[in-house]
mmCIF file of C-alpha atoms in Angstrom:
data_model
loop_
_atom_site.group_PDB
_atom_site.id
_atom_site.type_symbol
_atom_site.label_atom_id
_atom_site.label_comp_id
_atom_site.label_asym_id
_atom_site.label_seq_id
_atom_site.Cartn_x
_atom_site.Cartn_y
_atom_site.Cartn_z
ATOM 1 C CA UNK Y 1 83.181 -87.153 -31.130
ATOM 2 C CA UNK Y 2 80.095 -84.914 -31.090
ATOM 3 C CA UNK Y 3 78.349 -84.344 -34.397
ATOM 4 C CA UNK Y 4 76.875 -81.065 -33.184
ATOM 5 C CA UNK Y 5 77.991 -78.084 -35.234
ATOM 6 C CA UNK Y 6 78.163 -74.499 -33.978
ATOM 7 C CA UNK Y 7 76.711 -71.523 -35.875
ATOM 8 C CA UNK Y 8 77.737 -68.002 -34.931
ATOM 9 C CA UNK Y 9 75.155 -65.234 -35.302
ATOM 10 C CA UNK Y 10 76.226 -61.564 -35.313
ATOM 11 C CA UNK Y 11 73.355 -60.359 -33.070
ATOM 12 C CA UNK Y 12 71.160 -61.790 -30.344
ATOM 13 C CA UNK Y 13 68.164 -60.350 -32.182
ATOM 14 C CA UNK Y 14 68.935 -62.596 -35.143
ATOM 15 C CA UNK Y 15 69.348 -65.662 -32.924
ATOM 16 C CA UNK Y 16 65.991 -64.985 -31.282
ATOM 17 C CA UNK Y 17 64.215 -64.348 -34.592
ATOM 18 C CA UNK Y 18 65.495 -67.501 -36.270
ATOM 19 C CA UNK Y 19 64.150 -69.349 -33.268
ATOM 20 C CA UNK Y 20 64.787 -72.930 -32.153
ATOM 21 C CA UNK Y 21 67.360 -74.718 -34.238
ATOM 22 C CA UNK Y 22 67.801 -78.447 -34.687
ATOM 23 C CA UNK Y 23 69.546 -80.332 -31.895
ATOM 24 C CA UNK Y 24 72.581 -81.106 -34.013
ATOM 25 C CA UNK Y 25 73.297 -77.372 -34.316
ATOM 26 C CA UNK Y 26 74.256 -74.879 -31.618
ATOM 27 C CA UNK Y 27 73.776 -71.100 -31.884
ATOM 28 C CA UNK Y 28 76.355 -68.734 -30.388
ATOM 29 C CA UNK Y 29 76.779 -64.974 -30.506
ATOM 30 C CA UNK Y 30 79.791 -63.561 -32.378
ATOM 31 C CA UNK Y 31 79.850 -60.164 -34.062
ATOM 32 C CA UNK Y 32 83.428 -60.720 -35.344
ATOM 33 C CA UNK Y 33 84.670 -57.888 -33.113
ATOM 34 C CA UNK Y 34 84.206 -59.201 -29.582
ATOM 35 C CA UNK Y 35 85.341 -62.697 -28.712
ATOM 36 C CA UNK Y 36 82.449 -65.140 -28.269
ATOM 37 C CA UNK Y 37 81.871 -67.076 -25.074
ATOM 38 C CA UNK Y 38 82.480 -70.282 -27.011
ATOM 39 C CA UNK Y 39 86.025 -71.041 -28.215
ATOM 40 C CA UNK Y 40 86.622 -69.706 -31.725
ATOM 41 C CA UNK Y 41 87.874 -73.100 -32.852
ATOM 42 C CA UNK Y 42 84.427 -74.567 -32.136
ATOM 43 C CA UNK Y 43 82.642 -72.408 -34.722
ATOM 44 C CA UNK Y 44 81.764 -74.332 -37.888
ATOM 45 C CA UNK Y 45 79.364 -71.884 -39.615
ATOM 46 C CA UNK Y 46 79.678 -68.094 -39.405
ATOM 47 C CA UNK Y 47 76.868 -65.691 -40.301
ATOM 48 C CA UNK Y 48 78.521 -62.368 -41.029
ATOM 49 C CA UNK Y 49 77.305 -58.980 -39.797
ATOM 50 C CA UNK Y 50 75.384 -56.874 -42.296
ATOM 51 C CA UNK Y 51 77.477 -54.175 -43.980
ATOM 52 C CA UNK Y 52 80.494 -54.737 -41.729
ATOM 53 C CA UNK Y 53 83.695 -52.986 -42.710
ATOM 54 C CA UNK Y 54 86.479 -55.040 -44.332
ATOM 55 C CA UNK Y 55 88.643 -55.019 -41.208
ATOM 56 C CA UNK Y 56 85.830 -56.556 -39.176
ATOM 57 C CA UNK Y 57 85.139 -59.188 -41.821
ATOM 58 C CA UNK Y 58 88.777 -60.271 -41.757
ATOM 59 C CA UNK Y 59 88.237 -61.456 -38.189
ATOM 60 C CA UNK Y 60 86.285 -64.451 -39.462
ATOM 61 C CA UNK Y 61 89.697 -65.988 -40.123
ATOM 62 C CA UNK Y 62 90.241 -66.141 -36.355
ATOM 63 C CA UNK Y 63 87.839 -69.091 -36.325
ATOM 64 C CA UNK Y 64 90.122 -71.728 -37.850
ATOM 65 C CA UNK Y 65 87.499 -74.423 -38.394
ATOM 66 C CA UNK Y 66 84.765 -72.424 -40.106
ATOM 67 C CA UNK Y 67 83.517 -74.418 -43.110
ATOM 68 C CA UNK Y 68 80.539 -72.271 -44.148
ATOM 69 C CA UNK Y 69 80.268 -68.477 -44.314
ATOM 70 C CA UNK Y 70 76.839 -66.880 -44.768
ATOM 71 C CA UNK Y 71 76.723 -63.240 -45.865
ATOM 72 C CA UNK Y 72 73.799 -60.902 -45.311
ATOM 73 C CA UNK Y 73 74.513 -59.177 -48.604
ATOM 74 C CA UNK Y 74 73.902 -60.137 -52.220
ATOM 75 C CA UNK Y 75 77.377 -59.128 -53.325
ATOM 76 C CA UNK Y 76 80.346 -61.173 -52.203
ATOM 77 C CA UNK Y 77 83.199 -59.297 -53.869
ATOM 78 C CA UNK Y 78 86.332 -59.705 -51.799
ATOM 79 C CA UNK Y 79 84.923 -62.644 -49.844
ATOM 80 C CA UNK Y 80 86.680 -65.300 -51.892
ATOM 81 C CA UNK Y 81 90.012 -63.539 -51.336
ATOM 82 C CA UNK Y 82 89.166 -63.351 -47.649
ATOM 83 C CA UNK Y 83 88.019 -66.950 -47.242
ATOM 84 C CA UNK Y 84 89.944 -68.712 -50.006
ATOM 85 C CA UNK Y 85 89.469 -72.459 -49.999
ATOM 86 C CA UNK Y 86 88.766 -72.639 -46.274
ATOM 87 C CA UNK Y 87 84.974 -72.431 -46.445
ATOM 88 C CA UNK Y 88 81.877 -72.420 -48.620
ATOM 89 C CA UNK Y 89 80.245 -69.027 -49.152
ATOM 90 C CA UNK Y 90 76.478 -68.549 -49.224
ATOM 91 C CA UNK Y 91 74.981 -65.139 -49.966
ATOM 92 C CA UNK Y 92 71.692 -63.422 -49.204
ATOM 93 C CA UNK Y 93 70.706 -63.231 -52.872
ATOM 94 C CA UNK Y 94 67.021 -62.384 -53.134
ATOM 95 C CA UNK Y 95 66.748 -60.839 -49.674
ATOM 96 C CA UNK Y 96 67.591 -57.352 -50.952
ATOM 97 C CA UNK Y 97 66.120 -57.598 -54.448
ATOM 98 C CA UNK Y 98 62.877 -55.699 -53.907
ATOM 99 C CA UNK Y 99 64.441 -52.944 -51.816
ATOM 100 C CA UNK Y 100 67.366 -52.444 -54.189
ATOM 101 C CA UNK Y 101 65.072 -52.328 -57.213
ATOM 102 C CA UNK Y 102 62.895 -49.832 -55.357
ATOM 103 C CA UNK Y 103 65.946 -47.638 -54.755
ATOM 104 C CA UNK Y 104 66.990 -47.825 -58.413
ATOM 105 C CA UNK Y 105 63.592 -46.570 -59.528
ATOM 106 C CA UNK Y 106 63.564 -43.966 -56.792
ATOM 107 C CA UNK Y 107 66.924 -42.591 -57.877
ATOM 108 C CA UNK Y 108 65.833 -42.512 -61.505
ATOM 109 C CA UNK Y 109 62.629 -40.641 -60.749
ATOM 110 C CA UNK Y 110 64.259 -38.283 -58.251
ATOM 111 C CA UNK Y 111 67.039 -37.350 -60.660
ATOM 112 C CA UNK Y 112 64.935 -37.100 -63.808
ATOM 113 C CA UNK Y 113 62.161 -35.105 -62.105
ATOM 114 C CA UNK Y 114 64.498 -32.710 -60.303
ATOM 115 C CA UNK Y 115 63.657 -33.672 -56.730
ATOM 116 C CA UNK Y 116 67.072 -32.621 -55.340
ATOM 117 C CA UNK Y 117 66.669 -29.168 -56.878
ATOM 118 C CA UNK Y 118 63.181 -28.880 -55.385
ATOM 119 C CA UNK Y 119 64.590 -29.743 -51.951
ATOM 120 C CA UNK Y 120 67.210 -27.011 -52.325
ATOM 121 C CA UNK Y 121 64.529 -24.571 -53.477
ATOM 122 C CA UNK Y 122 62.332 -25.476 -50.507
ATOM 123 C CA UNK Y 123 65.187 -24.782 -48.110
ATOM 124 C CA UNK Y 124 65.420 -21.295 -49.609
ATOM 125 C CA UNK Y 125 61.658 -20.755 -49.820
ATOM 126 C CA UNK Y 126 61.898 -20.368 -53.583
ATOM 127 C CA UNK Y 127 59.090 -21.294 -56.040
ATOM 128 C CA UNK Y 128 61.046 -22.491 -59.066
ATOM 129 C CA UNK Y 129 59.029 -24.508 -61.634
ATOM 130 C CA UNK Y 130 61.157 -26.127 -64.340
ATOM 131 C CA UNK Y 131 60.770 -28.718 -67.065
ATOM 132 C CA UNK Y 132 62.669 -31.913 -66.294
ATOM 133 C CA UNK Y 133 63.302 -34.910 -68.592
ATOM 134 C CA UNK Y 134 61.078 -37.365 -66.698
ATOM 135 C CA UNK Y 135 61.364 -41.140 -66.986
ATOM 136 C CA UNK Y 136 58.608 -41.823 -69.533
ATOM 137 C CA UNK Y 137 59.877 -42.262 -73.107
ATOM 138 C CA UNK Y 138 63.530 -42.321 -72.014
ATOM 139 C CA UNK Y 139 65.885 -45.018 -73.297
ATOM 140 C CA UNK Y 140 67.110 -46.935 -70.250
ATOM 141 C CA UNK Y 141 70.150 -49.186 -70.343
ATOM 142 C CA UNK Y 142 69.884 -51.825 -67.609
ATOM 143 C CA UNK Y 143 73.242 -53.536 -67.126
ATOM 144 C CA UNK Y 144 72.686 -56.723 -65.149
ATOM 145 C CA UNK Y 145 69.859 -59.211 -65.633
ATOM 146 C CA UNK Y 146 70.175 -61.309 -62.485
ATOM 147 C CA UNK Y 147 67.686 -61.393 -59.641
ATOM 148 C CA UNK Y 148 67.834 -57.694 -58.806
ATOM 149 C CA UNK Y 149 68.053 -56.745 -62.479
ATOM 150 C CA UNK Y 150 64.834 -58.639 -63.096
ATOM 151 C CA UNK Y 151 63.132 -56.840 -60.216
ATOM 152 C CA UNK Y 152 64.218 -53.509 -61.719
ATOM 153 C CA UNK Y 153 62.913 -54.578 -65.134
ATOM 154 C CA UNK Y 154 59.519 -55.416 -63.674
ATOM 155 C CA UNK Y 155 59.295 -52.066 -61.934
ATOM 156 C CA UNK Y 156 60.279 -50.172 -65.072
ATOM 157 C CA UNK Y 157 57.438 -51.680 -67.105
ATOM 158 C CA UNK Y 158 54.706 -49.231 -66.026
ATOM 159 C CA UNK Y 159 56.923 -46.207 -66.733
ATOM 160 C CA UNK Y 160 56.773 -46.553 -70.523
ATOM 161 C CA UNK Y 161 60.511 -46.536 -71.149
ATOM 162 C CA UNK Y 162 62.485 -47.955 -74.048
ATOM 163 C CA UNK Y 163 64.479 -50.625 -72.224
ATOM 164 C CA UNK Y 164 67.804 -52.049 -73.404
ATOM 165 C CA UNK Y 165 69.048 -54.904 -71.204
ATOM 166 C CA UNK Y 166 72.655 -56.055 -71.051
ATOM 167 C CA UNK Y 167 73.995 -59.334 -69.643
ATOM 168 C CA UNK Y 168 77.237 -61.272 -69.724
ATOM 169 C CA UNK Y 169 76.192 -62.914 -73.017
ATOM 170 C CA UNK Y 170 73.735 -62.005 -75.766
ATOM 171 C CA UNK Y 171 70.526 -64.014 -75.657
ATOM 172 C CA UNK Y 172 66.770 -63.846 -75.833
ATOM 173 C CA UNK Y 173 64.594 -64.639 -72.839
ATOM 174 C CA UNK Y 174 60.871 -64.481 -72.144
ATOM 175 C CA UNK Y 175 61.066 -60.693 -71.901
ATOM 176 C CA UNK Y 176 62.919 -60.126 -75.149
ATOM 177 C CA UNK Y 177 66.457 -59.408 -76.247
ATOM 178 C CA UNK Y 178 69.430 -59.221 -73.897
ATOM 179 C CA UNK Y 179 72.511 -57.622 -75.396
ATOM 180 C CA UNK Y 180 76.015 -58.663 -74.405
ATOM 181 C CA UNK Y 181 77.784 -56.250 -72.077
ATOM 182 C CA UNK Y 182 80.473 -56.018 -74.753
ATOM 183 C CA UNK Y 183 77.880 -54.170 -76.873
ATOM 184 C CA UNK Y 184 77.344 -51.491 -74.240
ATOM 185 C CA UNK Y 185 79.776 -48.998 -75.764
ATOM 186 C CA UNK Y 186 78.154 -49.309 -79.191
ATOM 187 C CA UNK Y 187 74.678 -48.661 -77.756
ATOM 188 C CA UNK Y 188 75.772 -45.967 -75.295
ATOM 189 C CA UNK Y 189 74.844 -42.994 -77.549
ATOM 190 C CA UNK Y 190 71.190 -44.097 -77.245
ATOM 191 C CA UNK Y 191 71.156 -44.510 -73.465
ATOM 192 C CA UNK Y 192 69.660 -41.639 -71.506
ATOM 193 C CA UNK Y 193 69.499 -43.504 -68.183
ATOM 194 C CA UNK Y 194 72.183 -46.075 -67.373
ATOM 195 C CA UNK Y 195 71.337 -48.369 -64.428
ATOM 196 C CA UNK Y 196 74.120 -50.645 -63.172
ATOM 197 C CA UNK Y 197 73.396 -53.785 -61.143
ATOM 198 C CA UNK Y 198 76.249 -56.187 -61.922
ATOM 199 C CA UNK Y 199 78.517 -58.113 -59.563
ATOM 200 C CA UNK Y 200 81.976 -56.637 -59.044
ATOM 201 C CA UNK Y 201 84.661 -58.811 -60.584
ATOM 202 C CA UNK Y 202 87.605 -58.388 -62.939
ATOM 203 C CA UNK Y 203 85.302 -58.039 -65.941
ATOM 204 C CA UNK Y 204 83.126 -55.307 -64.398
ATOM 205 C CA UNK Y 205 85.693 -53.219 -62.517
ATOM 206 C CA UNK Y 206 85.652 -49.812 -64.245
ATOM 207 C CA UNK Y 207 83.163 -51.174 -66.756
ATOM 208 C CA UNK Y 208 81.921 -47.589 -66.923
ATOM 209 C CA UNK Y 209 85.091 -45.691 -67.728
ATOM 210 C CA UNK Y 210 85.870 -42.352 -69.345
ATOM 211 C CA UNK Y 211 85.475 -43.793 -72.841
ATOM 212 C CA UNK Y 212 82.017 -45.206 -72.149
ATOM 213 C CA UNK Y 213 80.841 -42.095 -70.334
ATOM 214 C CA UNK Y 214 81.954 -39.959 -73.261
ATOM 215 C CA UNK Y 215 79.642 -41.952 -75.541
ATOM 216 C CA UNK Y 216 76.540 -41.271 -73.429
ATOM 217 C CA UNK Y 217 74.394 -38.391 -74.713
ATOM 218 C CA UNK Y 218 74.470 -34.986 -73.038
ATOM 219 C CA UNK Y 219 72.194 -34.928 -69.999
ATOM 220 C CA UNK Y 220 72.283 -38.701 -69.451
ATOM 221 C CA UNK Y 221 72.002 -40.032 -65.894
ATOM 222 C CA UNK Y 222 74.227 -42.780 -64.463
ATOM 223 C CA UNK Y 223 72.647 -44.791 -61.625
ATOM 224 C CA UNK Y 224 74.994 -47.167 -59.831
ATOM 225 C CA UNK Y 225 73.287 -49.825 -57.695
ATOM 226 C CA UNK Y 226 76.122 -52.338 -58.141
ATOM 227 C CA UNK Y 227 79.441 -51.627 -56.429
ATOM 228 C CA UNK Y 228 81.424 -48.397 -56.450
ATOM 229 C CA UNK Y 229 84.378 -49.634 -58.535
ATOM 230 C CA UNK Y 230 82.067 -50.629 -61.423
ATOM 231 C CA UNK Y 231 82.312 -46.919 -62.283
ATOM 232 C CA UNK Y 232 85.658 -45.133 -62.672
ATOM 233 C CA UNK Y 233 85.318 -42.453 -59.990
ATOM 234 C CA UNK Y 234 87.684 -39.939 -61.601
ATOM 235 C CA UNK Y 235 85.837 -40.280 -64.901
ATOM 236 C CA UNK Y 236 82.350 -39.761 -63.449
ATOM 237 C CA UNK Y 237 83.580 -36.845 -61.323
ATOM 238 C CA UNK Y 238 84.908 -35.143 -64.464
ATOM 239 C CA UNK Y 239 81.607 -35.599 -66.329
ATOM 240 C CA UNK Y 240 79.494 -34.478 -63.379
ATOM 241 C CA UNK Y 241 81.733 -31.469 -62.693
ATOM 242 C CA UNK Y 242 81.413 -30.380 -66.294
ATOM 243 C CA UNK Y 243 77.627 -30.533 -66.002
ATOM 244 C CA UNK Y 244 77.352 -32.813 -69.046
ATOM 245 C CA UNK Y 245 76.141 -35.908 -67.171
ATOM 246 C CA UNK Y 246 74.113 -36.539 -64.032
ATOM 247 C CA UNK Y 247 74.792 -39.164 -61.409
ATOM 248 C CA UNK Y 248 72.479 -40.767 -58.848
ATOM 249 C CA UNK Y 249 74.373 -43.405 -56.921
ATOM 250 C CA UNK Y 250 73.960 -45.678 -53.916
ATOM 251 C CA UNK Y 251 77.552 -46.955 -54.007
ATOM 252 C CA UNK Y 252 80.939 -45.295 -54.344
ATOM 253 C CA UNK Y 253 84.657 -45.817 -54.644
ATOM 254 C CA UNK Y 254 85.915 -45.018 -52.042
ATOM 255 C CA UNK Y 255 83.181 -45.815 -49.573
ATOM 256 C CA UNK Y 256 82.175 -44.158 -47.334
ATOM 257 C CA UNK Y 257 82.497 -41.125 -49.583
ATOM 258 C CA UNK Y 258 84.956 -38.876 -47.734
ATOM 259 C CA UNK Y 259 84.017 -35.421 -46.518
ATOM 260 C CA UNK Y 260 85.145 -32.878 -49.063
ATOM 261 C CA UNK Y 261 84.887 -35.291 -51.989
ATOM 262 C CA UNK Y 262 83.838 -33.384 -55.124
ATOM 263 C CA UNK Y 263 80.700 -35.482 -55.615
ATOM 264 C CA UNK Y 264 79.221 -33.881 -52.494
ATOM 265 C CA UNK Y 265 79.440 -30.477 -54.113
ATOM 266 C CA UNK Y 266 77.677 -30.828 -57.457
ATOM 267 C CA UNK Y 267 73.915 -30.292 -57.780
ATOM 268 C CA UNK Y 268 73.716 -32.901 -60.568
ATOM 269 C CA UNK Y 269 75.073 -35.634 -58.259
ATOM 270 C CA UNK Y 270 72.601 -37.395 -55.956
ATOM 271 C CA UNK Y 271 74.482 -39.232 -53.209
ATOM 272 C CA UNK Y 272 72.832 -42.060 -51.211
ATOM 273 C CA UNK Y 273 74.968 -43.744 -48.481
ATOM 274 C CA UNK Y 274 74.689 -47.387 -49.623
ATOM 275 C CA UNK Y 275 71.106 -47.752 -48.438
ATOM 276 C CA UNK Y 276 69.855 -49.854 -51.357
ATOM 277 C CA UNK Y 277 68.844 -52.970 -49.460
ATOM 278 C CA UNK Y 278 68.575 -51.385 -46.042
ATOM 279 C CA UNK Y 279 64.837 -51.131 -45.398
ATOM 280 C CA UNK Y 280 62.505 -52.591 -42.797
ATOM 281 C CA UNK Y 281 61.848 -55.420 -45.266
ATOM 282 C CA UNK Y 282 65.438 -56.614 -44.860
ATOM 283 C CA UNK Y 283 65.334 -58.201 -41.403
ATOM 284 C CA UNK Y 284 62.252 -60.427 -41.839
ATOM 285 C CA UNK Y 285 63.459 -61.530 -45.268
ATOM 286 C CA UNK Y 286 66.893 -62.354 -43.855
ATOM 287 C CA UNK Y 287 65.300 -64.318 -41.037
ATOM 288 C CA UNK Y 288 63.179 -66.262 -43.522
ATOM 289 C CA UNK Y 289 66.319 -67.201 -45.495
ATOM 290 C CA UNK Y 290 68.279 -68.158 -42.383
ATOM 291 C CA UNK Y 291 65.499 -70.431 -41.152
ATOM 292 C CA UNK Y 292 65.783 -72.355 -44.425
ATOM 293 C CA UNK Y 293 69.590 -72.337 -44.267
ATOM 294 C CA UNK Y 294 69.614 -73.715 -40.732
ATOM 295 C CA UNK Y 295 67.379 -76.611 -41.748
ATOM 296 C CA UNK Y 296 69.591 -77.337 -44.761
ATOM 297 C CA UNK Y 297 72.791 -77.243 -42.698
ATOM 298 C CA UNK Y 298 71.236 -79.492 -40.071
ATOM 299 C CA UNK Y 299 70.482 -82.020 -42.818
ATOM 300 C CA UNK Y 300 74.039 -81.820 -44.117
ATOM 301 C CA UNK Y 301 73.073 -79.861 -47.251
ATOM 302 C CA UNK Y 302 74.583 -76.730 -48.764
ATOM 303 C CA UNK Y 303 71.662 -74.359 -48.341
ATOM 304 C CA UNK Y 304 70.620 -71.688 -50.833
ATOM 305 C CA UNK Y 305 72.814 -69.233 -52.743
ATOM 306 C CA UNK Y 306 76.058 -71.204 -52.617
ATOM 307 C CA UNK Y 307 78.468 -69.093 -54.682
ATOM 308 C CA UNK Y 308 81.823 -70.578 -53.695
ATOM 309 C CA UNK Y 309 82.746 -74.074 -52.621
ATOM 310 C CA UNK Y 310 85.838 -74.765 -50.553
#
């Protein structure tokens, strides 16, 4: 029996960029929507499309012998339910860190310096100087201290903020104190800018609910870079509609945000269509990771970012 394993790539561009692969691996094209030229039962490793919809991702189950699934995203919420014990799951952790951190800072600055209002004023040809809160001297609550959280922390340093970091457990690291996420409600009255970058799981679903939002001070800004359901949508809509809180978000529940959804309507809501990691830096960084993964798989190893073992 042949020891050659087959890897499916979602695009020909990705196959070409990763380049020659070891002889004991074979690259085939499969975007999970159109059937590949190779039999589905021959596919051992499946690299998923970037930002595919859930219905498309379900098609990976059509390949009955897949033993490794590689995402092109950092988050893998829903993937374990999709894959179960059939296959290992590797993520693209690190690939999106810089771009996502960049977006978090961009949203903070845009919201706290009134950029959306200036865009509206420009469209109307109106000169409308105002005083905005700004980021300097604000108390920022950063919820999530993983790879992307660390990149956000580094980028916040030059902005002279008072930073409160929250992780799954209380601890001290080389950058100072990390509070437990369970302490978030108690510290919420201090937090003027709340940045969320946590994985979505049972413990973080609706982590930011009506009770927590009510504890934030008037005029606070909620920035969600995590997953939409980390924030209770009805609760944030109520606070934004009242004008008490501001929101600048890259992710939503539901997603895509439907036409006519109230968050489209409010001037204190800045809506970005899940573009956090989607920059020109993404593709070369993904290729760099996949080149390392291919070598690891050829050697019979797990590769980087293994988050679930079958």
